[in-house]
């Protein structure tokens, strides 16, 4: 289920497309984890901080730390605005950040990072990020972090998407238009078969999730978005099957080309009502009547 | 400027949205009428316009602009329009000292990795000047078109980075707007163009996609236009997210009508 995604503590991959953008869902999940009292770190590469924070209320904005990679990601401006170390440095800084209590890290977006970093480096960093070592008092303990990564899947080949999918604890693929969005979720638990589920949802203007129920499993083709099967027999202009009564009526009907004995009789001896027919023709003034015999030349 | 298109987009020069990236995309047809629309639209809106024109000459844009009721020559003299004429200045790159920065510097490099000089040109052109501040409303960047950069040997990621920086400067820092045209080749093997088109689609707020009719050329319907709003302010707003109309380009105007409702058919 969508609402239990955050409880997984690991890497969650959100796959969106041009028609169905996934940033709203990412923001909804961020709001949810901020409401649970978690510290949220966002690595923003694609939209400005103002645009990302738009729609969040004061409390949530307070809990959200925005690492701004949008302003100057490649250090073209040569000012202090760029994050030190570029995108990779920013990611590694997120790994090192120590904060007591549960942490959610949102990457907006993985696509931007994938276009600028080698895939292997990114996968290793993501793994380190979601299983980071946390030692508040010197004792070595491993605390799991929830990492939400937004991926625009049209931008990458199947190989890269597959590599990231295999790293993810859960994978959410969005489909449909904004009014009716559905998410097909694949959970991967260690030593278990992956489970699939498709859920319809909508996102309210304040970025809270409005879940609208789970689609039945048989209507979920694998993989990819659900498509409705069209029944070709719904709008036929004729019956495919006949009832018993209709069948009797059909059998009792004589077809026009059926030559029966009654028909033969009727043709051989015309009845009293059927007078021999004649053609009355009155020539018109402009009729071009040919007096010659058309078969004259045949010499019959 | 085509008033019917303004009606469809629910905008006028007086109350155009700021801070937005509009992506123009054409597939199997010529979408340059959209570029001419936005050029005359923003000049009428009294915006400071930086026009990166890589496809046609200045006089071509000027003649079309005059048909639509704006004079590019006047706008240029007043300082409202800053035009980078790609056809002309591409020659300049080869006849100047290599040390001098040129916006189209990538033409001279064997493996062009960055469009930073082009971005710096845009940044310089749209930099707010104190004396001008009261005159022009907000800056606008117009690019015709981005696909030609791929043909000139620039990688898709470099073009995406250029757009990213322009967006950060024009749309976010200066609260202006940006419009760019990209061709959709419809060719699955042209991976670079696919990356560029999809990457830009994800960055943009509004996508206008002009497509030729699948049935081929038609005298009375020149194609169809799909309008896709990607980031509505209210996620649950009642506004339709995507609309499709057919259009006919006339001498000084473009008429839009619902699919199958061309006056020639009815």
Tab-separated table of C-alpha atoms in Angstrom, chain B residues 6 14 31 34-36 50-51 56 81 113 125 128 137 150 153 173 190 194 201 215 233 243:
chain	number	residue	atom	x	y	z
B	6	UNK	CA	-4.333	33.246	-26.314
B	14	UNK	CA	-1.237	42.040	-19.941
B	31	UNK	CA	5.816	24.501	-35.605
B	34	UNK	CA	4.208	29.083	-32.480
B	35	UNK	CA	7.624	30.789	-32.271
B	36	UNK	CA	6.288	33.800	-34.215
B	50	UNK	CA	16.396	37.681	-25.825
B	51	UNK	CA	15.859	35.710	-29.014
B	56	UNK	CA	16.168	31.747	-39.891
B	81	UNK	CA	14.974	42.816	-28.381
B	113	UNK	CA	30.936	19.627	-24.034
B	125	UNK	CA	21.472	40.149	-22.546
B	128	UNK	CA	18.545	43.971	-15.377
B	137	UNK	CA	8.217	44.355	-17.523
B	150	UNK	CA	22.183	18.472	-31.565
B	153	UNK	CA	27.378	18.274	-32.482
B	173	UNK	CA	16.123	34.611	-10.423
B	190	UNK	CA	17.496	9.123	-32.559
B	194	UNK	CA	14.502	11.615	-27.427
B	201	UNK	CA	9.161	17.965	-21.198
B	215	UNK	CA	-3.846	11.106	-42.810
B	233	UNK	CA	-1.050	25.376	-9.304
B	243	UNK	CA	-6.609	19.687	-24.730
